[in-house]
PDB file of C-alpha atoms in Angstrom:
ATOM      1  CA  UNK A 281      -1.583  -4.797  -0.794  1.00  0.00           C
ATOM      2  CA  UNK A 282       1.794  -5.381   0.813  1.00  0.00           C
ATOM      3  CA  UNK A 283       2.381  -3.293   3.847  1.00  0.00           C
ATOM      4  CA  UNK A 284       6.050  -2.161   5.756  1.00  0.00           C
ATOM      5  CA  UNK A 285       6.241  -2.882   9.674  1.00  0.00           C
ATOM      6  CA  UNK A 286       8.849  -1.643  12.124  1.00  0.00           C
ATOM      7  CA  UNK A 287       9.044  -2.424  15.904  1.00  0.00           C
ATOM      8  CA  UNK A 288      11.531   0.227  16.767  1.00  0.00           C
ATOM      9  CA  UNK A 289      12.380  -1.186  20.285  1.00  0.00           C
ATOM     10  CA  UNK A 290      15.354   0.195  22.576  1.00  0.00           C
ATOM     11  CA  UNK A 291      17.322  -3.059  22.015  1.00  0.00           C
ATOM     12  CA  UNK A 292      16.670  -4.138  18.291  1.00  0.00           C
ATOM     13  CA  UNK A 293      14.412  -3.009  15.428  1.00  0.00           C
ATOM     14  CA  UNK A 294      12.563  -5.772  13.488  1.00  0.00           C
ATOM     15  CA  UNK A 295      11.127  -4.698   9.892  1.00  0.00           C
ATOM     16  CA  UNK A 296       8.669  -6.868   7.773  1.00  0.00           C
ATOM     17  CA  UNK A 297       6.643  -6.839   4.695  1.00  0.00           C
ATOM     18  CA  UNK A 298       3.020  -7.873   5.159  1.00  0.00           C
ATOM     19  CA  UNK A 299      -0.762  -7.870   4.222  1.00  0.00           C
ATOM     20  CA  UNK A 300      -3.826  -6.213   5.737  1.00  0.00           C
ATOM     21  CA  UNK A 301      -4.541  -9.508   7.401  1.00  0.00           C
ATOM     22  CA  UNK A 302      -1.309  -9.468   9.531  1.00  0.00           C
ATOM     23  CA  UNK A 303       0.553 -12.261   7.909  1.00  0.00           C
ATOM     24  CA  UNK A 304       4.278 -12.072   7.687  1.00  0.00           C
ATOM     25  CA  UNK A 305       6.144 -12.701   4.186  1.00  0.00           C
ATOM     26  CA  UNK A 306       9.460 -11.644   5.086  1.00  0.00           C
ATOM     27  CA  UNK A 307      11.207  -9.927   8.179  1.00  0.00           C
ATOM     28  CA  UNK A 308      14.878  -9.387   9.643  1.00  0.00           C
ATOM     29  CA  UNK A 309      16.282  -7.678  12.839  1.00  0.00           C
ATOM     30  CA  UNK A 310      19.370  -6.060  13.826  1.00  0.00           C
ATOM     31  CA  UNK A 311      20.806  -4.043  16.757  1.00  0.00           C
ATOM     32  CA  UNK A 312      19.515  -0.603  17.678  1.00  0.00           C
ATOM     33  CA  UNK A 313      22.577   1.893  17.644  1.00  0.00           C
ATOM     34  CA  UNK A 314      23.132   4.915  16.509  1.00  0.00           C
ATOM     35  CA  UNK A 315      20.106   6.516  14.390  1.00  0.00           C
ATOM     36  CA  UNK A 316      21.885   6.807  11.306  1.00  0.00           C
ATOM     37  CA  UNK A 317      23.356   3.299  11.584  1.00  0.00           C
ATOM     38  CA  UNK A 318      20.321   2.192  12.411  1.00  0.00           C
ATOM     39  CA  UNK A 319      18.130   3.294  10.011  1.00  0.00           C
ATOM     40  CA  UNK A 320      20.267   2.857   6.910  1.00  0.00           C
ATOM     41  CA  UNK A 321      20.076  -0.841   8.123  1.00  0.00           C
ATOM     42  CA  UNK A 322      16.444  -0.075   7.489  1.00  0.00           C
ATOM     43  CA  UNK A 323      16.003   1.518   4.142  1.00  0.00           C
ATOM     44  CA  UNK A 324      18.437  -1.480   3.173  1.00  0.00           C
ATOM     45  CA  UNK A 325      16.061  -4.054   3.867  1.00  0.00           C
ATOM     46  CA  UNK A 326      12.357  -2.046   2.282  1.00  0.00           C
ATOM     47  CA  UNK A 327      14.728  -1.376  -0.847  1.00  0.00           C
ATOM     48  CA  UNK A 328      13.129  -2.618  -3.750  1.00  0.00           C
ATOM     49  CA  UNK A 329       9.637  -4.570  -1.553  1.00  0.00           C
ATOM     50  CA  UNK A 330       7.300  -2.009  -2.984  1.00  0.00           C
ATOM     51  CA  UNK A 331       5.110  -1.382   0.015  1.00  0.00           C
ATOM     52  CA  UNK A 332       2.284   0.829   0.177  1.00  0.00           C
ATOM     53  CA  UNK A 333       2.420   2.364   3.564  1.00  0.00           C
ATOM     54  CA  UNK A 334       4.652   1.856   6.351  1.00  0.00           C
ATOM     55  CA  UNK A 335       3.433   0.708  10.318  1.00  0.00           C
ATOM     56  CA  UNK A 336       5.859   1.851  13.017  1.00  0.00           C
ATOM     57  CA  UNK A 337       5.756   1.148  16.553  1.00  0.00           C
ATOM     58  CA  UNK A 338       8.463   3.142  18.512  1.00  0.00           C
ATOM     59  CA  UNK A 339      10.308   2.853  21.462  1.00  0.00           C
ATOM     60  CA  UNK A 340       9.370   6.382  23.842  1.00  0.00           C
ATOM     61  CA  UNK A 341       8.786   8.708  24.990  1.00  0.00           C
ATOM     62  CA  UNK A 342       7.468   9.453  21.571  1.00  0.00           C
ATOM     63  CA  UNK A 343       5.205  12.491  20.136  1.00  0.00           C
ATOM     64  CA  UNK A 344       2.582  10.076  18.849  1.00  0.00           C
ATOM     65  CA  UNK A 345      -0.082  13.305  17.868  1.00  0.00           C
ATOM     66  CA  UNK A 346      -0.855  13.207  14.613  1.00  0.00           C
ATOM     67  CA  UNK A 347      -1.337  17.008  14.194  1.00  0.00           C
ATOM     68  CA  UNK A 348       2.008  17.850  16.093  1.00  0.00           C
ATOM     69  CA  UNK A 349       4.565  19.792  14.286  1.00  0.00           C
ATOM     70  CA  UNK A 350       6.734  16.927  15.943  1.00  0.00           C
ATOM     71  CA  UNK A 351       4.794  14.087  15.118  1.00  0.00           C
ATOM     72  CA  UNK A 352       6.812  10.944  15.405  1.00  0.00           C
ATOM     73  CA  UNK A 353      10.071  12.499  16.985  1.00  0.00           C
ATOM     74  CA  UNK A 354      11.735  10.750  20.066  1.00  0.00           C
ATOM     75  CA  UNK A 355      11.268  11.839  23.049  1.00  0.00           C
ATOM     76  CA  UNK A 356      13.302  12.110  26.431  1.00  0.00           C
ATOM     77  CA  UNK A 357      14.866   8.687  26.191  1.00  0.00           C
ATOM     78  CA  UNK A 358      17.899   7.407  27.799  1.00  0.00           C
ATOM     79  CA  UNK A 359      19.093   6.688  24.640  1.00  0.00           C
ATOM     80  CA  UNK A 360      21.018   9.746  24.043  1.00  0.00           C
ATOM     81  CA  UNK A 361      22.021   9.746  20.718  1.00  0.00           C
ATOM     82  CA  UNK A 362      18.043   9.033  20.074  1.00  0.00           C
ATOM     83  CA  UNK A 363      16.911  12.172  21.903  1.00  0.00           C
ATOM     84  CA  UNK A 364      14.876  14.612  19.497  1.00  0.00           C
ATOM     85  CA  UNK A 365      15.466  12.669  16.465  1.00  0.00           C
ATOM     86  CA  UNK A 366      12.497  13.361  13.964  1.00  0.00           C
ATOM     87  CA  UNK A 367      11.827   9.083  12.979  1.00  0.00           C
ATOM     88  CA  UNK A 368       8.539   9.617  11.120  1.00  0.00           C
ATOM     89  CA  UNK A 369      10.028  12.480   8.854  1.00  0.00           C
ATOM     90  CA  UNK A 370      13.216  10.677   8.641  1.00  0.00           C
ATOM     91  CA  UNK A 371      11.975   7.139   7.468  1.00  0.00           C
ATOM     92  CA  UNK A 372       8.749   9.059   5.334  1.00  0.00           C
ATOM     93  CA  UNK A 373      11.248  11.202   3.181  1.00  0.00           C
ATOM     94  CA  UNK A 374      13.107   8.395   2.606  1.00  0.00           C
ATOM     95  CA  UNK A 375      11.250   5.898   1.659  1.00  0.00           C
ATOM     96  CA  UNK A 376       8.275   7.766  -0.305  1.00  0.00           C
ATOM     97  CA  UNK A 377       5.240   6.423   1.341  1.00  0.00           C
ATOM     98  CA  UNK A 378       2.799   7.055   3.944  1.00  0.00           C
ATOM     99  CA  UNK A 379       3.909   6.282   7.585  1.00  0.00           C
ATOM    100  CA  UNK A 380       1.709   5.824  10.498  1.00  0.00           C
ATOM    101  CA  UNK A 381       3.572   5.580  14.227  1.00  0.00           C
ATOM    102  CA  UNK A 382       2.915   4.620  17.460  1.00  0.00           C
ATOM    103  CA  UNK A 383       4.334   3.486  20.712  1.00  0.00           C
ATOM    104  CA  UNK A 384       5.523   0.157  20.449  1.00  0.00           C
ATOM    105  CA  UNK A 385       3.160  -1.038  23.401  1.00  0.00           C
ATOM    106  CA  UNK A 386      -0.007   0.403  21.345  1.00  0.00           C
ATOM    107  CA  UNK A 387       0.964  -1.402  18.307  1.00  0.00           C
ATOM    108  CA  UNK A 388       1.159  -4.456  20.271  1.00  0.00           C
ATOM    109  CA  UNK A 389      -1.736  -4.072  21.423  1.00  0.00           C
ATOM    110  CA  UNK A 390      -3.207  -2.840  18.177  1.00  0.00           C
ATOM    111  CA  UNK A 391      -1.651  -6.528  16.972  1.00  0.00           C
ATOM    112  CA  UNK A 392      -3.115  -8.569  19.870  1.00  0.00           C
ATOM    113  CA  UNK A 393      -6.930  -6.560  19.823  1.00  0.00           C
ATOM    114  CA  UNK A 394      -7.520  -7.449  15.657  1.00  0.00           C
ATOM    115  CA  UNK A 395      -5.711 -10.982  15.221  1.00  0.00           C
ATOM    116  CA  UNK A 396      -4.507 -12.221  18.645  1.00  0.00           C
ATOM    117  CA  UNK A 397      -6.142 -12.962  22.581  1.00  0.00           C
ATOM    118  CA  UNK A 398      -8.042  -9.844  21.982  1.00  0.00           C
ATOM    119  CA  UNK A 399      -9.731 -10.379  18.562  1.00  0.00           C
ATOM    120  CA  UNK A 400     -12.902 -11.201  20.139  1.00  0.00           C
ATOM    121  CA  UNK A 401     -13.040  -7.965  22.550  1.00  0.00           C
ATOM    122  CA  UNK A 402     -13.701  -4.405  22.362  1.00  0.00           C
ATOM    123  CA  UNK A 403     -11.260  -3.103  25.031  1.00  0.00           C
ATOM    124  CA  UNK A 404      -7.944  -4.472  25.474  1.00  0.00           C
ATOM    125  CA  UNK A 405      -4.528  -3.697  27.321  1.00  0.00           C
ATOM    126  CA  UNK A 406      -1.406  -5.182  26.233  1.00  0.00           C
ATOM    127  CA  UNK A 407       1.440  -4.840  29.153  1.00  0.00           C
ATOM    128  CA  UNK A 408       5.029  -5.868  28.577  1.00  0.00           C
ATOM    129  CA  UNK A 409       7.410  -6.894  31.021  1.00  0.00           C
ATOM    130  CA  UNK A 410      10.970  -7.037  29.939  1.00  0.00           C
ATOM    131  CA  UNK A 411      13.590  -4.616  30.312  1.00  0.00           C
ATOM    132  CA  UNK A 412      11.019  -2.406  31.064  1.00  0.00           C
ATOM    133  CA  UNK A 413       7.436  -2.093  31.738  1.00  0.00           C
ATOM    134  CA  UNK A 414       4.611  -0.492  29.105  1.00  0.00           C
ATOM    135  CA  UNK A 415       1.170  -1.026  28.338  1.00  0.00           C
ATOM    136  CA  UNK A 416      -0.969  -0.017  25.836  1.00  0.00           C
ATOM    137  CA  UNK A 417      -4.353   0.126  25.526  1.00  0.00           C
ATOM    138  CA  UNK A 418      -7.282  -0.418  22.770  1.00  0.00           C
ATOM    139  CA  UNK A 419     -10.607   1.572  23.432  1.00  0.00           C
ATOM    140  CA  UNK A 420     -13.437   1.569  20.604  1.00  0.00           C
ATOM    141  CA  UNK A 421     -10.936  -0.028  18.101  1.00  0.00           C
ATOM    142  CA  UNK A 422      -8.366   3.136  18.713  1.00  0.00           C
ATOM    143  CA  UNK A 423      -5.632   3.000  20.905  1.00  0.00           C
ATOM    144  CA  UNK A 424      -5.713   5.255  23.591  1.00  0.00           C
ATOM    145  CA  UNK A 425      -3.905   8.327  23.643  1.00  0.00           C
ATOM    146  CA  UNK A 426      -4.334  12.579  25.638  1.00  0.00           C
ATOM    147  CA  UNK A 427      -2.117  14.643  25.429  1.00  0.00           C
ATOM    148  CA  UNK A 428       0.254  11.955  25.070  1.00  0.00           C
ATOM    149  CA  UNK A 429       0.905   8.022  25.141  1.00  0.00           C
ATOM    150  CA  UNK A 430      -0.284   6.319  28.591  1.00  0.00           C
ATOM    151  CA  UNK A 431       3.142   5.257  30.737  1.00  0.00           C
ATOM    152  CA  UNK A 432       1.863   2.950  33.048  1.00  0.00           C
ATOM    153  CA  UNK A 433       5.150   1.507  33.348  1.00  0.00           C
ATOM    154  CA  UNK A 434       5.323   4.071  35.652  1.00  0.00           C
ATOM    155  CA  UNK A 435       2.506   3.667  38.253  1.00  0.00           C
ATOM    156  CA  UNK A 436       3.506   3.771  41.949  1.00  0.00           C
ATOM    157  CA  UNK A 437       2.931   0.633  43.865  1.00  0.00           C
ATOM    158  CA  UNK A 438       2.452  -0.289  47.493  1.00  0.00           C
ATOM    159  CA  UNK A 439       6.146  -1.674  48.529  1.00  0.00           C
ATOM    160  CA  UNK A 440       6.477  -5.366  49.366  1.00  0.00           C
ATOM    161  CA  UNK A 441       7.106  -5.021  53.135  1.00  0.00           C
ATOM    162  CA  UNK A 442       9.894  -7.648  52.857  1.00  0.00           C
ATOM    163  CA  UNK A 443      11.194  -5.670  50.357  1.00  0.00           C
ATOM    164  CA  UNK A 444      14.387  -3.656  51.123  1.00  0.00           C
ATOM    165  CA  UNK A 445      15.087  -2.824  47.256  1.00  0.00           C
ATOM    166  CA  UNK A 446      15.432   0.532  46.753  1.00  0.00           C
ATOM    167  CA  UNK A 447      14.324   0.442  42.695  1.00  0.00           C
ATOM    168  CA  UNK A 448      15.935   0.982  39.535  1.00  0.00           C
ATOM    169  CA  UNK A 449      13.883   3.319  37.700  1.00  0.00           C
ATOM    170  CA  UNK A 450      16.151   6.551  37.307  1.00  0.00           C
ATOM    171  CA  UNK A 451      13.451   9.132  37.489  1.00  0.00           C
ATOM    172  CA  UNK A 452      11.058   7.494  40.130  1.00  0.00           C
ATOM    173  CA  UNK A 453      13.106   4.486  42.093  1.00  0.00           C
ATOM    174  CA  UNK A 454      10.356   2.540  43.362  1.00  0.00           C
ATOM    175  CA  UNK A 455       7.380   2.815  40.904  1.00  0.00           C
ATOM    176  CA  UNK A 456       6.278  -0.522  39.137  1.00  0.00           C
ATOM    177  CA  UNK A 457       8.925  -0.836  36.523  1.00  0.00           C
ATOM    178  CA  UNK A 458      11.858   0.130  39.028  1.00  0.00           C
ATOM    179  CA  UNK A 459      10.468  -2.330  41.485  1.00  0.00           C
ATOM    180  CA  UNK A 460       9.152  -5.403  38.625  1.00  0.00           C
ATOM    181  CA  UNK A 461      11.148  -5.240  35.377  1.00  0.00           C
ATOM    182  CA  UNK A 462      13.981  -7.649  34.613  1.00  0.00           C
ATOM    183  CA  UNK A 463      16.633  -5.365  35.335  1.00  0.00           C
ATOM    184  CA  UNK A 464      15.385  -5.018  39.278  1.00  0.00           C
ATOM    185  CA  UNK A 465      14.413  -8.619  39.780  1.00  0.00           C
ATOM    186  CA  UNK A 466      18.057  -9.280  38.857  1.00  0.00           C
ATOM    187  CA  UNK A 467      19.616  -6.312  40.694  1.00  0.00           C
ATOM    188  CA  UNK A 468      17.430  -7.240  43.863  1.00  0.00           C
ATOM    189  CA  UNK A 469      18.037 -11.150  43.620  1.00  0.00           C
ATOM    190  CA  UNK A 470      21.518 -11.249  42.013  1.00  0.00           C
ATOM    191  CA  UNK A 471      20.519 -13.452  38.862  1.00  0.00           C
ATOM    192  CA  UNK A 472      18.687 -12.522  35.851  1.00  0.00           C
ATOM    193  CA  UNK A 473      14.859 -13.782  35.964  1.00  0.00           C
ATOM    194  CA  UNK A 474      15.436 -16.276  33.941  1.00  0.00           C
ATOM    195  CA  UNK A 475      17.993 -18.551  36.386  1.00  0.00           C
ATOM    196  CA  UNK A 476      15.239 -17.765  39.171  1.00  0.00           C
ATOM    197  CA  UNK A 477      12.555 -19.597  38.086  1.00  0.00           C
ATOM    198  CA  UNK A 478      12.601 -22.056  40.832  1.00  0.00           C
ATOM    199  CA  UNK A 479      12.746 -19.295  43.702  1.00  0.00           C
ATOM    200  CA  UNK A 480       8.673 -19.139  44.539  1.00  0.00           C
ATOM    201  CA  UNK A 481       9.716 -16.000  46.700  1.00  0.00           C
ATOM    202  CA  UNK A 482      10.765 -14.088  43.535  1.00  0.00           C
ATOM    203  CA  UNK A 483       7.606 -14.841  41.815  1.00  0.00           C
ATOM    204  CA  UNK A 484       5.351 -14.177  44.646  1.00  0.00           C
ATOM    205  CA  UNK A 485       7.181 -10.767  45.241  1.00  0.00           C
ATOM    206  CA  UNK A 486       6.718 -10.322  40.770  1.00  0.00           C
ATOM    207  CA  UNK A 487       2.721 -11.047  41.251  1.00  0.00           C
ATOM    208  CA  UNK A 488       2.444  -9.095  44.400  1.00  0.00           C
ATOM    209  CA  UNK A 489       3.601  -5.379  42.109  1.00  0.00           C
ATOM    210  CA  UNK A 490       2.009  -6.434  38.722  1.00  0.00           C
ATOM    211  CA  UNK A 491      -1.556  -7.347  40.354  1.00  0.00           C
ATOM    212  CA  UNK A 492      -1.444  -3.643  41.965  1.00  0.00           C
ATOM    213  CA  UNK A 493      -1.024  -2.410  38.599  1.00  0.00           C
ATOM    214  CA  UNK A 494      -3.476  -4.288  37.087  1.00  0.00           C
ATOM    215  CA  UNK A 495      -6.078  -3.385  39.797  1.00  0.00           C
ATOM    216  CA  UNK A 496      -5.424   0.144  38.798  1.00  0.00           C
ATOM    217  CA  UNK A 497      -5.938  -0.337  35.134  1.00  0.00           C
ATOM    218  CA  UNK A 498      -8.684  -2.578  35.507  1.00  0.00           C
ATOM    219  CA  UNK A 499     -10.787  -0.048  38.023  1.00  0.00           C
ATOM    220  CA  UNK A 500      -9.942   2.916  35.698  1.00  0.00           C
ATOM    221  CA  UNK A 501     -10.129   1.410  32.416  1.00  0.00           C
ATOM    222  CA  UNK A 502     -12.381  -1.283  32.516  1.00  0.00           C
ATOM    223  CA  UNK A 503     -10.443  -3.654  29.831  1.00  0.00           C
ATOM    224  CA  UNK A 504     -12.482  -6.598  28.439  1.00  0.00           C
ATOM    225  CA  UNK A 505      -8.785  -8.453  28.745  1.00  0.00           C
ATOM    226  CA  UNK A 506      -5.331  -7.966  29.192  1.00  0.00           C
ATOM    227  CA  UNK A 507      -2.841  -9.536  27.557  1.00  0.00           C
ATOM    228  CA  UNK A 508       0.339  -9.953  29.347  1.00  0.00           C
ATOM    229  CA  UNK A 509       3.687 -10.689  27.321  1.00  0.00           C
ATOM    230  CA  UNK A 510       7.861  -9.878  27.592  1.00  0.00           C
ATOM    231  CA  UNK A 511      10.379 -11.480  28.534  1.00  0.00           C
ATOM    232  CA  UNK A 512       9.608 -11.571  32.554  1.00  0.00           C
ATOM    233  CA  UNK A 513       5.842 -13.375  31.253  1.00  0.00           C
ATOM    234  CA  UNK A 514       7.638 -15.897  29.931  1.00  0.00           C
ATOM    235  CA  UNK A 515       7.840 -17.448  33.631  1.00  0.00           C
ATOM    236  CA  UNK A 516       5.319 -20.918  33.609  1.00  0.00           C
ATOM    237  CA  UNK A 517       2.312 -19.893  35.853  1.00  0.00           C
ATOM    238  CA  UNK A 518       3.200 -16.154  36.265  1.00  0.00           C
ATOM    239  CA  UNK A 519       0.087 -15.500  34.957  1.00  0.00           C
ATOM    240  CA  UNK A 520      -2.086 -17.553  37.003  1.00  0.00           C
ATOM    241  CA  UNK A 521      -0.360 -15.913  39.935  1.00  0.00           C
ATOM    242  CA  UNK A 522      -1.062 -12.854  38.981  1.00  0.00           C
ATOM    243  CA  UNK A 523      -4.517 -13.550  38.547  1.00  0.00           C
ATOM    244  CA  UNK A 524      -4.976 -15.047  42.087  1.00  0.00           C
ATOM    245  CA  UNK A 525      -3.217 -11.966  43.674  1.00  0.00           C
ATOM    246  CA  UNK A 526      -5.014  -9.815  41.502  1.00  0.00           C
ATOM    247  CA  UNK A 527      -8.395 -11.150  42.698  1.00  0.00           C
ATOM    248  CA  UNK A 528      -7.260 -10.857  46.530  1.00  0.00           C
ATOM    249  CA  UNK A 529      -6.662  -7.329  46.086  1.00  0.00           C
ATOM    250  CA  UNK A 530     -10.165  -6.437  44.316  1.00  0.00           C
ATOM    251  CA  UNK A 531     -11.723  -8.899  47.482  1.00  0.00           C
ATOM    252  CA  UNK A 532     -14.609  -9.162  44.693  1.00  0.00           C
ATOM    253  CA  UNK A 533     -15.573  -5.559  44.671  1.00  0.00           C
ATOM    254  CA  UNK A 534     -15.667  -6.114  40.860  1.00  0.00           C
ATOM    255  CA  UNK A 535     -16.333  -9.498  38.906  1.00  0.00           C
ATOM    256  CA  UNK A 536     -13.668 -10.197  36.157  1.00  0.00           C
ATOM    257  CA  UNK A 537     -14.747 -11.657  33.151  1.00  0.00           C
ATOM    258  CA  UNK A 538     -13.092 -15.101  32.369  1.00  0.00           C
ATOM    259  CA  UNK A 539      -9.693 -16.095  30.977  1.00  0.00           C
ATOM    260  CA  UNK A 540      -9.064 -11.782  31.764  1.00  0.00           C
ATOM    261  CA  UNK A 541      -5.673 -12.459  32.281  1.00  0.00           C
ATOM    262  CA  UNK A 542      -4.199 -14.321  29.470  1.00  0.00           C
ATOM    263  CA  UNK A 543      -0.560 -14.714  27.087  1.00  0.00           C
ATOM    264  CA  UNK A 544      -0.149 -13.279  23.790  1.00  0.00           C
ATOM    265  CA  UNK A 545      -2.034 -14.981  21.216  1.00  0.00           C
ATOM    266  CA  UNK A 546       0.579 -13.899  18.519  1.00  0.00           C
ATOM    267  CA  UNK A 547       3.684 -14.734  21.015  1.00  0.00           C
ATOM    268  CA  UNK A 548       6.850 -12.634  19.800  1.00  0.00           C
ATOM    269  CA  UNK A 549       5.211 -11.110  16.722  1.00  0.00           C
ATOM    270  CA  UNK A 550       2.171  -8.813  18.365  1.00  0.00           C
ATOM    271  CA  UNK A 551       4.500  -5.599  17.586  1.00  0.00           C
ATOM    272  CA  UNK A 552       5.483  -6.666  14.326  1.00  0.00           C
ATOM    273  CA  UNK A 553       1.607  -6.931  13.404  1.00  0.00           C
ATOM    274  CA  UNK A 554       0.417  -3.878  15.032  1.00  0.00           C
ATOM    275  CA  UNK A 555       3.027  -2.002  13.044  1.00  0.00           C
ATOM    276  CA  UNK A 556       1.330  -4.094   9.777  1.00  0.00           C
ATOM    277  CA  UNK A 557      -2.679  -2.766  11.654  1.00  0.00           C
ATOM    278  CA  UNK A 558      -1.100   0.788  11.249  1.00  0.00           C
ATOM    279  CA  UNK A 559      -0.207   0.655   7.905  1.00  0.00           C
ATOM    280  CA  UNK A 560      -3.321   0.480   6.609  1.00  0.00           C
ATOM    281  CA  UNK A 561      -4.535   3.743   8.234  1.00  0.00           C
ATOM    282  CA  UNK A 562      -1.323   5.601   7.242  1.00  0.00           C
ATOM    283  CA  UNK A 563      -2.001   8.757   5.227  1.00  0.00           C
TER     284      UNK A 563
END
């Protein structure tokens, strides 16, 4: 069976054709810009592969209910031009097969839970840490949705007090992604996290937000392990700092399992294979 993958993501969209076990036979990226541009970019690249179904992970806010009349249609996203566009409908008329779509942080996590850090768990969170901040989550094999996707980008934290940054985030300031995603490390430190690396205060300041949010995820949802990735993660021994600031906070009121904290086990490609995980259930 050859499957159809797209990680919609703010920046770029990467398609791929695939198999049920998550291996990758061909993929190619481009730009995200406008919808139409975008997607004819798309249809370009599925033309003639003969896929069965069709795995999307999507950049959000996203109506990821199955039984909504509006079922795969973008959200409230900065990206204007994206606002209310109906994806799902759009790329399942066009392409004549069944289309399954979720947030790109669930298919990621979807990816990571069956073939990555996660295969050997029954719970998992994937976070990202990039341009912005998302997790998704894995519960029972399902990822975990209400009345709509989890944005714990989005969590308020307890401010740094050396911190006089007021936060980036454009609806809350100061919650964890305006406070810990690339865009306000840079704007608070004046260089882009990657020309920082040898600045322990930035680091320290990184672990001291992302352990709060992980002590909030791990006391409500209970994850068997969370897998950390993004472009922020890629910092040597973030992780392990994270780790040893998230264990001061929880001042062993609850025993982590081992290796809790760890990288992606599929690297760059845990999207791209979620998207392949959600093809197979596409109807």
């Amino acid at each position: 069976m050859r499957y159809g993958a797209i990680e919609a993501g703010g920046t770029k969209f990467v398609c791929a054709v695939g198999d049920e076990h998550g291996n990758i036979e061909e993929r190619a990226s481009f730009p995200t810009t406008k919808p139409e541009e975008t997607l004819q970019l798309v249809f370009d690249f599925f033309h003639g592969k003969q896929i069965e179904a069709l795995g999307v992970g999507a950049f959000g806010p996203v109506d990821v209910k199955e039984d909504s009349p509006n079922y795969g249609t973008i959200g409230n996203t900065p990206k204007l031009q994206w606002k209310d566009y109906p994806l799902l409908s759009e790329l399942k008329s066009r392409l004549g097969v069944p289309v399954r779509l979720d947030t790109d942080v669930n298919a990621a996590a979807l990816g990571e839970y069956m073939h990555g850090a996660a295969k050997h768990a029954d719970s998992c969170l994937y976070i990202t840490v990039g341009t912005g901040i998302g997790a998704g989550a894995i519960v029972n094999g399902e990822t975990l949705q209400g009345f709509s996707h989890p944005e714990m980008g989005h969590l308020l934290v307890r401010r740094n007090t050396n911190d006089a940054y007021p936060g980036k985030c454009p609806y809350h300031k100061d919650c964890l992604e305006g406070l810990a995603a690339g865009p306000a490390i840079e704007a608070r430190w004046g260089e882009k996290a990657q020309k920082l690396y040898h600045q322990e205060a930035v680091w320290q300041m990184e672990a001291y937000y992302l352990a709060q949010a992980i002590m909030s995820y791990t006391l409500v949802l209970s994850p068997e392990k969370i897998v950390m990735g993004g472009g922020v993660m890629k910092k040597q021994g973030l992780h392990e700092m994270i780790q040893q600031e998230l264990e001061t906070l929880l001042q062993r009121y609850v025993p982590l399992p081992e290796n809790y904290l760890v990288p992606p086990g599929l690297e760059d490609n845990a999207g791209i294979v979620g998207a392949l995980m959600l093809a197979k259930t596409a109807k």
